CSV table of C-alpha atoms in Angstrom, one decimal:
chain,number,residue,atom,x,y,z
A,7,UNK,CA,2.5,-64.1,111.4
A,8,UNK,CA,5.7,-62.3,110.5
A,9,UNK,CA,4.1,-61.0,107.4
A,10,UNK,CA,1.2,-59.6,109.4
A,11,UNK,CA,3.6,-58.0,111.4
A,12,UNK,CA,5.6,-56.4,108.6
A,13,UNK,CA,2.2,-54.9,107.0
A,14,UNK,CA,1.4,-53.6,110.6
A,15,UNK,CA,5.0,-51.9,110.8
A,16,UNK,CA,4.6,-50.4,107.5
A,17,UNK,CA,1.1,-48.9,108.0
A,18,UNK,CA,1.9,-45.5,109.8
A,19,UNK,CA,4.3,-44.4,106.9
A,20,UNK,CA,1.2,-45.1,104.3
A,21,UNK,CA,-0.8,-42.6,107.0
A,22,UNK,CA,2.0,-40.1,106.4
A,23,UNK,CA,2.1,-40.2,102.9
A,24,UNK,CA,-1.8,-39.7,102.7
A,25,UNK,CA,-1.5,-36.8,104.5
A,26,UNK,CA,1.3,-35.2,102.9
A,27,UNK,CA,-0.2,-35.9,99.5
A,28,UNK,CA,-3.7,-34.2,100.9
A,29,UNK,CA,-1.3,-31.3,102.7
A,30,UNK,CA,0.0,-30.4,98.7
A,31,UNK,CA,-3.1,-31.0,97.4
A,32,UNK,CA,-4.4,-28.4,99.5
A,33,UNK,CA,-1.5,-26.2,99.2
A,34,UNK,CA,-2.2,-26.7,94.9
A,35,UNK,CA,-5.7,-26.0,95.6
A,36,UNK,CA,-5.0,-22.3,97.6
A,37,UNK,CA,-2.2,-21.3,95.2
A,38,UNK,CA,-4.5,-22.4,91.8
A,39,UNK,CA,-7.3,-19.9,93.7
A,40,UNK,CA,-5.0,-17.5,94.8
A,41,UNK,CA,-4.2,-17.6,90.7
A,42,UNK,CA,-7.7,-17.2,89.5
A,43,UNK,CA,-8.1,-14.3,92.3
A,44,UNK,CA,-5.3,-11.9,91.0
A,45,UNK,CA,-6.2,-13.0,87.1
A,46,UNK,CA,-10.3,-12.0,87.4
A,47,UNK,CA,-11.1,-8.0,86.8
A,48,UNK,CA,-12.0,-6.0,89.9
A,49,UNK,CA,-14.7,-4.8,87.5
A,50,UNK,CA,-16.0,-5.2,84.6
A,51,UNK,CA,-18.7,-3.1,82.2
A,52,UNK,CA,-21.8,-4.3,80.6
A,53,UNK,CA,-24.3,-3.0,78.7
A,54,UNK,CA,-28.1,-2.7,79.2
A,55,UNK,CA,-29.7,-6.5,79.4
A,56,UNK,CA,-26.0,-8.3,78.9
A,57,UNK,CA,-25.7,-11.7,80.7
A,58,UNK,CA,-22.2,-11.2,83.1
A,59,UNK,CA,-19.7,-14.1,80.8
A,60,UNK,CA,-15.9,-13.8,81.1
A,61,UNK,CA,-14.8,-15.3,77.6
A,62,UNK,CA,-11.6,-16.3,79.0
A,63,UNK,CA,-12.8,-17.5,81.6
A,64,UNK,CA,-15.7,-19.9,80.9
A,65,UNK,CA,-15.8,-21.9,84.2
A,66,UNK,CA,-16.5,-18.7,85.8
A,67,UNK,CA,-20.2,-17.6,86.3
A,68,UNK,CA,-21.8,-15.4,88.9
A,69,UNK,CA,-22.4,-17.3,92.3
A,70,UNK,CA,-26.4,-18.7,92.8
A,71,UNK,CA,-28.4,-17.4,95.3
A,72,UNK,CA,-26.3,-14.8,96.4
A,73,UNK,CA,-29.3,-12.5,96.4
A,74,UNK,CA,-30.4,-9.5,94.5
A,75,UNK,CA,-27.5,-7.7,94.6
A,76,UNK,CA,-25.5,-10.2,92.2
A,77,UNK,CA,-26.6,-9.2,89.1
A,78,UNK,CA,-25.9,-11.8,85.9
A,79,UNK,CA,-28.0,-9.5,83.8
A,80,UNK,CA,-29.7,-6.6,84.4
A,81,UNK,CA,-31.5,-3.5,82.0
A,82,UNK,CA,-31.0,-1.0,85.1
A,83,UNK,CA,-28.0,1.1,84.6
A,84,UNK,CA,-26.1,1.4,87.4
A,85,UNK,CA,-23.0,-0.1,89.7
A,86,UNK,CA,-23.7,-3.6,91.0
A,87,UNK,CA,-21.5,-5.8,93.2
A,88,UNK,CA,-21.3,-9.7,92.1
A,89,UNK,CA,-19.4,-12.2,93.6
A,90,UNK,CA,-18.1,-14.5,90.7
A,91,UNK,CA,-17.9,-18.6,91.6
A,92,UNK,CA,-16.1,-21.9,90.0
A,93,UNK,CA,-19.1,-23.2,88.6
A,94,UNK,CA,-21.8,-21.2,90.2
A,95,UNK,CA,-21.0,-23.0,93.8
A,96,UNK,CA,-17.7,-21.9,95.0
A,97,UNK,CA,-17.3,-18.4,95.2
A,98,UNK,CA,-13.8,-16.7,94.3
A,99,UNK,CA,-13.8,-13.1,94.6
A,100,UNK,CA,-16.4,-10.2,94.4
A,101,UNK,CA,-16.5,-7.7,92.0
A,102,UNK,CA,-18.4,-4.4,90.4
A,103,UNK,CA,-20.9,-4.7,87.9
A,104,UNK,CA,-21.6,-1.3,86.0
A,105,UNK,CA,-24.0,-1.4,84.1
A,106,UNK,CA,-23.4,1.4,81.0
A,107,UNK,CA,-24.4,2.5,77.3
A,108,UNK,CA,-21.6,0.9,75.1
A,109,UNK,CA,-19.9,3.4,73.3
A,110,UNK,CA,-19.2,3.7,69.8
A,111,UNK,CA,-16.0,6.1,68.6
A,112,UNK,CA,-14.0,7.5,65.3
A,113,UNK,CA,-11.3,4.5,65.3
A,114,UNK,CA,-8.3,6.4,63.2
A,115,UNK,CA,-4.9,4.9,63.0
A,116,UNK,CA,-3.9,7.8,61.1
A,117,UNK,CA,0.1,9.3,62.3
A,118,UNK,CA,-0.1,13.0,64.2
A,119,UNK,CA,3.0,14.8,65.1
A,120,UNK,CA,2.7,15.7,69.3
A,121,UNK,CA,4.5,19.3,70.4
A,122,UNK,CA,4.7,19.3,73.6
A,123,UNK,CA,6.1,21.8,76.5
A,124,UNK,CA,6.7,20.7,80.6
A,125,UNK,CA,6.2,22.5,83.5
A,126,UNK,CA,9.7,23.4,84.6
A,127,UNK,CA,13.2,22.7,82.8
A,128,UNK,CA,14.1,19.1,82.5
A,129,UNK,CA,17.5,18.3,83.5
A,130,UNK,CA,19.0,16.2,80.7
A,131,UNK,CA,22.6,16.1,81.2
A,132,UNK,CA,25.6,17.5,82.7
A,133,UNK,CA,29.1,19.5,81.7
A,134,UNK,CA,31.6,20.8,84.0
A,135,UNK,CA,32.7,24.2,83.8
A,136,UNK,CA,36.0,25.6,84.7
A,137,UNK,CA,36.2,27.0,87.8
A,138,UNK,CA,38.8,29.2,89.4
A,139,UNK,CA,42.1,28.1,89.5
A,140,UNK,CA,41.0,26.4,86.3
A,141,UNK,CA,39.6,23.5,88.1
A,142,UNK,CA,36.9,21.4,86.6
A,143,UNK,CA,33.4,22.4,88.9
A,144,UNK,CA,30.1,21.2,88.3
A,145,UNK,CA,27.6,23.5,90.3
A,146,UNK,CA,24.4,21.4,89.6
A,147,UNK,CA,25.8,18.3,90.6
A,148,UNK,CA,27.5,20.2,93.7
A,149,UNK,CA,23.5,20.7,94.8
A,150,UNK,CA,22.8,17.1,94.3
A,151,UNK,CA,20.7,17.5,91.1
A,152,UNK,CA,20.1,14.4,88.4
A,153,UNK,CA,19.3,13.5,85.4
A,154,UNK,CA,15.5,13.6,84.9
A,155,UNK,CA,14.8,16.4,87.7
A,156,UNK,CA,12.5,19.4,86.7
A,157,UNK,CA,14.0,22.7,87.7
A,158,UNK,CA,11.0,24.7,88.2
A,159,UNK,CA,12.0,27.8,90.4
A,160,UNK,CA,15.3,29.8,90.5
A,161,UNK,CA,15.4,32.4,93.7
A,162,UNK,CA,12.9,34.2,92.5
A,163,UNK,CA,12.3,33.5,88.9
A,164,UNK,CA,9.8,30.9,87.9
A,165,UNK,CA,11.6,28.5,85.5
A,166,UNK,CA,9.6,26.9,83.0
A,167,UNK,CA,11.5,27.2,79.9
A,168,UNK,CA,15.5,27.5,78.9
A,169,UNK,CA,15.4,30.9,78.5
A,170,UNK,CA,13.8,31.4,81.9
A,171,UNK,CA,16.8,29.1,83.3
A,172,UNK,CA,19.3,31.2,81.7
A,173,UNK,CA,18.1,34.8,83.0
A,174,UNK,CA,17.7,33.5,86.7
A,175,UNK,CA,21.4,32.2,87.0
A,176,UNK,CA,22.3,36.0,85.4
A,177,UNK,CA,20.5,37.5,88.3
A,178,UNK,CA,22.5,35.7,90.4
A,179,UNK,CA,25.4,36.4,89.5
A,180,UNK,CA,27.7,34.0,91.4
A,181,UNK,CA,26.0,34.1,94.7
A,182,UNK,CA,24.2,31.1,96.4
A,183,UNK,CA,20.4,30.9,95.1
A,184,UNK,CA,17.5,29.0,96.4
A,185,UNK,CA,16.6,26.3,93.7
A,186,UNK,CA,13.5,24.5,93.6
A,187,UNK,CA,13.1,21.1,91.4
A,188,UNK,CA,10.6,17.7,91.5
A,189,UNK,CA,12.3,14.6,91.8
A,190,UNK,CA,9.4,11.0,91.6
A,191,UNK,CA,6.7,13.6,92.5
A,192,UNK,CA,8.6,15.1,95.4
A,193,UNK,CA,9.1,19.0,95.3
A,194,UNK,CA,12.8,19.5,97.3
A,195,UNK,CA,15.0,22.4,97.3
A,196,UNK,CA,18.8,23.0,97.3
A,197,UNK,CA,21.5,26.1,97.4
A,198,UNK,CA,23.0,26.3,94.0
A,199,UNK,CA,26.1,28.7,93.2
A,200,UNK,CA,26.6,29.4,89.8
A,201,UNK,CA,30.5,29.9,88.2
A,202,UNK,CA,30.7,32.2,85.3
A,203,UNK,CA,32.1,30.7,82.3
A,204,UNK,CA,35.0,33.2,80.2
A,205,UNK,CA,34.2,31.4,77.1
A,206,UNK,CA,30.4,31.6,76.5
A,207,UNK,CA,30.9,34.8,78.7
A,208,UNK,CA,27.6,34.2,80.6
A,209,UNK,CA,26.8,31.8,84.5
A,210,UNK,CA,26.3,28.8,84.3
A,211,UNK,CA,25.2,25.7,86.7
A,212,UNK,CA,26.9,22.7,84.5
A,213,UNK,CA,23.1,21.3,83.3
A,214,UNK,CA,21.7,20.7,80.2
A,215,UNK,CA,18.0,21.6,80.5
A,216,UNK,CA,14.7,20.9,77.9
A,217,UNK,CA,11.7,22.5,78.0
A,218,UNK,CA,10.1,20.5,75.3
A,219,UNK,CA,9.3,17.7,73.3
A,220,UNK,CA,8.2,16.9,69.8
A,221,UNK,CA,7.5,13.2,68.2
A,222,UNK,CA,4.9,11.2,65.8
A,223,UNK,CA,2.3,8.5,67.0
A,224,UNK,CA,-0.8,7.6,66.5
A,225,UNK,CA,-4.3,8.6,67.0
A,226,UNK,CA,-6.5,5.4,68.3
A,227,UNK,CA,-10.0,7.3,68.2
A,228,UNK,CA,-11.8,10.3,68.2
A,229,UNK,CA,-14.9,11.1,70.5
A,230,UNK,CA,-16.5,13.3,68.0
A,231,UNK,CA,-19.9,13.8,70.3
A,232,UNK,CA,-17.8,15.0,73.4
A,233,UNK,CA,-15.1,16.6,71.2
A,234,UNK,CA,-12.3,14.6,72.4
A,235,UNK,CA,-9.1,12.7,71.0
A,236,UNK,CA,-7.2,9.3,72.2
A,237,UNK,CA,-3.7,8.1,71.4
A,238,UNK,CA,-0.1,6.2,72.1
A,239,UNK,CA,-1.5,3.9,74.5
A,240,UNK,CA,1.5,4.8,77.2
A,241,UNK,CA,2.9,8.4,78.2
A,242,UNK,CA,5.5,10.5,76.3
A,243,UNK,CA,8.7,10.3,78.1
A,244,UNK,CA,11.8,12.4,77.4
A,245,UNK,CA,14.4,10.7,75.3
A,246,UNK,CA,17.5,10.9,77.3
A,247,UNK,CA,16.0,10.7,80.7
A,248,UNK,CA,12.7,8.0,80.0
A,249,UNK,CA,10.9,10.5,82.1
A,250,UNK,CA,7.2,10.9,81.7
A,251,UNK,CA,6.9,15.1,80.9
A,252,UNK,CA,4.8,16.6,83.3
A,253,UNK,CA,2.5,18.4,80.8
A,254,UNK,CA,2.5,22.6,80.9
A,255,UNK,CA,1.0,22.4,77.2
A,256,UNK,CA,0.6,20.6,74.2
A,257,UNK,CA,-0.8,20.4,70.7
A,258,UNK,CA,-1.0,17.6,68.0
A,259,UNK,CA,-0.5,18.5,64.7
A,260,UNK,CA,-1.0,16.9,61.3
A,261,UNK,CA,2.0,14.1,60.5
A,262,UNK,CA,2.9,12.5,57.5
A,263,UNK,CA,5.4,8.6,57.7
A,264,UNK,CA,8.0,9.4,55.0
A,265,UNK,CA,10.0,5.7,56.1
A,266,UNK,CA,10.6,3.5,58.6
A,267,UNK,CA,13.7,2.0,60.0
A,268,UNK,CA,13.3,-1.9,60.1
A,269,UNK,CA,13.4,-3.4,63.8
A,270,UNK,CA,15.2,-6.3,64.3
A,271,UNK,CA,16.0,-8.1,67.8
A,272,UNK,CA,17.7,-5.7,70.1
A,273,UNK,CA,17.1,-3.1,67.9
A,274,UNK,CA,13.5,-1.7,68.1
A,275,UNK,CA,12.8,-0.3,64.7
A,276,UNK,CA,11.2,3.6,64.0
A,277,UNK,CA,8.7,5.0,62.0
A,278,UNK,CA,9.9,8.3,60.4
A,279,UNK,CA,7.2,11.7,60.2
A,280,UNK,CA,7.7,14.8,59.5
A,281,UNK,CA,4.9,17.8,60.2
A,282,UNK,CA,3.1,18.8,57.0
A,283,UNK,CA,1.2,21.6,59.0
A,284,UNK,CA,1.3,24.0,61.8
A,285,UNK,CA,-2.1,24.2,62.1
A,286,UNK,CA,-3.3,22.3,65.6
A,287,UNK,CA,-6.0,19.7,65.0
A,288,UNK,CA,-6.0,19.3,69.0
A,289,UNK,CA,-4.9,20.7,72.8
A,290,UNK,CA,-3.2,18.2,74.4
A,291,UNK,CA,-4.7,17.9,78.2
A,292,UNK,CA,-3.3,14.3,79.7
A,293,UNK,CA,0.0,13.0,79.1
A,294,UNK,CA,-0.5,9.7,81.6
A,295,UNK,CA,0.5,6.2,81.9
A,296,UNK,CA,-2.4,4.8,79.4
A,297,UNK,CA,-2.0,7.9,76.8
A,298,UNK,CA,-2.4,11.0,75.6
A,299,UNK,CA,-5.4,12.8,75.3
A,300,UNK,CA,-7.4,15.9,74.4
A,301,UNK,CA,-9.6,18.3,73.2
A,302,UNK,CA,-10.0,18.5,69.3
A,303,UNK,CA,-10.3,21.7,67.2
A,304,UNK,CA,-11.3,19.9,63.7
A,305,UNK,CA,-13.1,16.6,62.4
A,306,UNK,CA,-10.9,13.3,61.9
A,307,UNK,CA,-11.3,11.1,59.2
A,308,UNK,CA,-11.9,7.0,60.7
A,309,UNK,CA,-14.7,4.5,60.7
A,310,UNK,CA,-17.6,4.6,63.5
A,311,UNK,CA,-17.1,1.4,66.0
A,312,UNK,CA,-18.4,0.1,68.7
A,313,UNK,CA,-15.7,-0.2,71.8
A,314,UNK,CA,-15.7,-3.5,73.2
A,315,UNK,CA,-15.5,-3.8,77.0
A,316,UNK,CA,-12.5,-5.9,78.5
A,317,UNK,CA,-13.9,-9.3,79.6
A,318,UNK,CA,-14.8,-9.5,76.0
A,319,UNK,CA,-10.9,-9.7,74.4
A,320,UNK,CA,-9.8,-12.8,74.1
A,321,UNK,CA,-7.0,-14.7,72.4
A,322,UNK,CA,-6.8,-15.4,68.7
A,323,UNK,CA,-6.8,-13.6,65.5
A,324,UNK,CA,-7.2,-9.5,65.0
A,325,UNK,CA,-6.0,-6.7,63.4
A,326,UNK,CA,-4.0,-3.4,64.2
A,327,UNK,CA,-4.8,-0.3,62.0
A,328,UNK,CA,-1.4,1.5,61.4
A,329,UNK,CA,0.4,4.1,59.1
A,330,UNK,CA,3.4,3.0,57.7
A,331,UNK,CA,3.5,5.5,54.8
A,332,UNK,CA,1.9,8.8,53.5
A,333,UNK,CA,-1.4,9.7,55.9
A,334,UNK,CA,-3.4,6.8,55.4
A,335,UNK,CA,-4.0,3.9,57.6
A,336,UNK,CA,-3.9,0.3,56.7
A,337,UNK,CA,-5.5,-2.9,58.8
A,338,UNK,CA,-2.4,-5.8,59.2
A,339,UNK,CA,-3.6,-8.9,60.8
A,340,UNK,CA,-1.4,-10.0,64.1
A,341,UNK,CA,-2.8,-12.8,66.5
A,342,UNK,CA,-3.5,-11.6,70.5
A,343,UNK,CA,-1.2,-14.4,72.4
A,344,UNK,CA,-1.9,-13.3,75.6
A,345,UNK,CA,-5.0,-11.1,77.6
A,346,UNK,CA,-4.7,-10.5,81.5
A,347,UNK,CA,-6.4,-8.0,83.7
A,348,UNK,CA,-3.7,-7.8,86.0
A,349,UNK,CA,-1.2,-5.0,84.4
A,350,UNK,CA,-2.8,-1.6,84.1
A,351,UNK,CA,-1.6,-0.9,81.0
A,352,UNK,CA,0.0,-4.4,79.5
A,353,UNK,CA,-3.3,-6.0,78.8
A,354,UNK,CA,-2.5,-7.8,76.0
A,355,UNK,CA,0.7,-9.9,74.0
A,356,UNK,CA,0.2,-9.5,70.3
A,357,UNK,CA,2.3,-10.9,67.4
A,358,UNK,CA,2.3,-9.9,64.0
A,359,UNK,CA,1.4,-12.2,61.5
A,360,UNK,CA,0.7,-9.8,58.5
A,361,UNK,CA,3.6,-10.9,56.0
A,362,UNK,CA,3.7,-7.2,54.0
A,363,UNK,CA,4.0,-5.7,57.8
A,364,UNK,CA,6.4,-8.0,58.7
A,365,UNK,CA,8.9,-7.2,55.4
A,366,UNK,CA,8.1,-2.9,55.5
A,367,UNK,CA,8.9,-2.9,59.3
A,368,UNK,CA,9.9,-5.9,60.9
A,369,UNK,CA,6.4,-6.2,62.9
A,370,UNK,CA,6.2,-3.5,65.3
A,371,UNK,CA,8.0,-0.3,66.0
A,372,UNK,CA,8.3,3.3,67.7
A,373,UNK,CA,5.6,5.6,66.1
A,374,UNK,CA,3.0,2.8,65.9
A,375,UNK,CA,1.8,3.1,69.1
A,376,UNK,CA,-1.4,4.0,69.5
A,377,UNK,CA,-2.9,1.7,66.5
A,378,UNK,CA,-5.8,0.5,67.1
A,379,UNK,CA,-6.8,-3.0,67.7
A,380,UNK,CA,-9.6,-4.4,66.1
A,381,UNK,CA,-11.4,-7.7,66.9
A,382,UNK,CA,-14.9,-9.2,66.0
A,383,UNK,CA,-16.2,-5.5,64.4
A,384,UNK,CA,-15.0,-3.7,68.1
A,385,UNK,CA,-12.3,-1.8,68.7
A,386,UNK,CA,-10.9,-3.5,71.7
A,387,UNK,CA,-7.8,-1.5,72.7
A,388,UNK,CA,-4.3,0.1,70.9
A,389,UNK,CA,-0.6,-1.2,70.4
A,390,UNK,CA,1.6,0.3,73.1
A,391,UNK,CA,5.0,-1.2,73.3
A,392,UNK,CA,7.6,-3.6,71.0
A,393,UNK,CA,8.9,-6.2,72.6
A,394,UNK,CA,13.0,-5.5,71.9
A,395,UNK,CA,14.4,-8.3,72.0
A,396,UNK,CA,11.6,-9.6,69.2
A,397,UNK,CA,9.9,-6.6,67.1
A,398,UNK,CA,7.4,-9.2,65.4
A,399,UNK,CA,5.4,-9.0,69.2
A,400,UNK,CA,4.2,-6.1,71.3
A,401,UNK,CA,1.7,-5.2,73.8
A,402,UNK,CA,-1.9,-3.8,74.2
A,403,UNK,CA,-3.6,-1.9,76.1
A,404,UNK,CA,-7.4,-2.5,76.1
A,405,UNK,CA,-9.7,0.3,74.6
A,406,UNK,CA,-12.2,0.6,77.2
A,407,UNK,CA,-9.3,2.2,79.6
A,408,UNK,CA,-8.4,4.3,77.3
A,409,UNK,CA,-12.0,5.2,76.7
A,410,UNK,CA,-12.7,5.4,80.7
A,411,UNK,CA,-9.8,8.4,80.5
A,412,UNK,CA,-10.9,9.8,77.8
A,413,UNK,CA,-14.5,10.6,78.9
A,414,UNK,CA,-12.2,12.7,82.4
A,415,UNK,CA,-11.1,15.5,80.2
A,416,UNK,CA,-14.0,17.7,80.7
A,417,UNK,CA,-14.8,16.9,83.9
């Protein structure tokens, strides 16, 4: 009798501990499909008569009998909605289908040298001047100016280049002015008072401006049917103030890599170009976030490749196509660690595993971005970024957003 009693005392806290154990199993449950719902694509392309498979996600298949509209295959080119599913029974999340022609492109990896001008006069540092009383002043920073804002207006004179800078402070000439700058996007405006400086016998405002920018990278493909060129993977950004220059104009102009500083950890490593021609072989007309692009003015040299569409990368062995010397491109073979949909731009982790690449550079460094990635015969998307802290991995971006900005320019 007592023991009956005891087993009777102890069953409510075996009740509890069922339902706390089902309370986390349910709580697993909603964050493993909360994970699975951030990780699928909003959208993903297929072509003509392709069955809808996510190779890195093989568990994943469109949902049954969700009705016409979910489309696992299709020969109609279009935009579709399907809603994807665990399995075919649970459903997850809903996405576009578009249906498209895939694309075939010039993939290069050849270097170009990128000269660049922005719209307005980048603020890249400060000096103080002497004022009266020989005082140290600092008019810029007086009018609350920073590093990284674009000066692009001076009372009356539109500023879009040094020179432009320097003749509106002379028509100043110490009084109170009107100036107009862009700071993240935002056009603002402040009174600044320039103080004439004895020694360069000219006013001043105490800022260092740039009105352009000149580099190497390299070309990922060429468009040739639409007359349009693809590169870098990622924006170019000013130097001193990581700012992405807002484009006024731009060219790319043949390159040649003459040598390469190694990267090591904490130390990203740098291909070094110099221009072998000022003849333009393209006008710049994007400088964004996933690369630079534009119109081209000659033929490129590459090898004619279809462009593989996003939910078809997956993990494992590839190579890049890079310049590390002369003009001429060479594939390495790196492994892809890592593929997510998540990150705009950061779709992919590669490592190099190419043992020559690995001794001439360290793995990767600045000026290789923009080599292409190859995988399977398709090009699949461009190195953008070194990892600093180890040079022998980077990231990717996948080619079919680059391609998807590329076909904007002429619109």
């Amino acid at each position: 009798m007592e023991k009956k009693r005891r087993r009777i005392a102890r069953s409510p806290g075996w009740r509890r501990a069922l339902k706390l154990c089902a309370a986390y199993t349910a709580t697993a449950a909603v964050a493993a499909l909360g994970w699975l719902y951030s990780s699928l694509p909003d959208q993903i392309c297929l072509e003509p008569g392709q069955t809808l498979s996510l190779a890195r996600f093989s568990y994943i298949e469109p949902l049954d009998g969700w009705g016409s509209r979910n489309v696992a295959s299709t020969r109609a080119v279009g935009t579709y909605q399907t809603t994807l599913s665990l399995g075919g029974v649970l459903p997850v999340k809903t996405i576009r289908a578009v249906v498209t022609p895939r694309m075939s492109v010039t993939v290069c990896g050849t270097p170009f040298g990128v000269k660049m001008f922005s719209e307005g006069a980048l603020i890249v540092g400060f000096s103080d001047l002497t004022g009266p009383g020989g005082m140290p002043v600092n008019p810029a920073k007086e009018a609350g100016l920073h590093m990284g804002d674009r000066v692009i207006c001076i009372g009356q004179t539109q500023t879009e280049n040094n020179d432009q800078v320097k003749a509106a402070l002379e028509e100043a000439d110490g009084h109170p002015v009107t100036l107009v700058y862009v700071r993240d996007g935002r056009q603002l405006e402040t009174q600044l008072t320039p103080v004439w400086d004895a020694n360069a016998e000219e006013w001043r405002a105490g800022m260092w401006v740039r009105d352009s920018s000149a580099g190497v990278g390299t070309l990922t493909f060429v468009d040739e049917e639409n007359g349009v060129f693809a590169g870098l993977g990622h924006s170019i950004s000013d130097g001193d103030t990581g700012q992405s220059i807002a484009l006024r104009s731009g060219e790319i102009v043949p390159c040649e890599i003459v040598g390469c500083t190694v990267g090591t950890a904490g130390s990203p490593g740098e291909l070094k170009g110099h221009f072998i021609s000022a003849h333009a072989l393209g006008t710049i007309r994007v400088n964004g976030s996933n690369g630079v692009y534009g119109t081209t003015r000659t033929s490129f040299e590459g090898v004619s490749m279809e462009v593989a569409f996003a939910q078809e990368v997956t993990e494992g062995p590839a190579e890049i196509w890079t310049t590390v010397s002369g003009q001429t491109p060479r594939a390495y073979s790196v492994r892809i660690e890592k593929v997510s949909d998540a990150d705009p731009v950061r779709n992919m982790v590669l490592r190099v595993t190419d043992s020559e690449l690995l001794e001439t550079t360290g793995g990767i460094v600045q000026g290789m971005s923009g080599s292409p990635i190859i995988q399977n015969g398709r090009l699949v998307g461009a190195v953008t970024h070194v990892l600093v802290n180890d040079p022998t991995r980077g990231y990717g971006i996948f080619a079919e957003t680059m391609l998807q900005q590329a076909e904007t320019i002429d619109e």
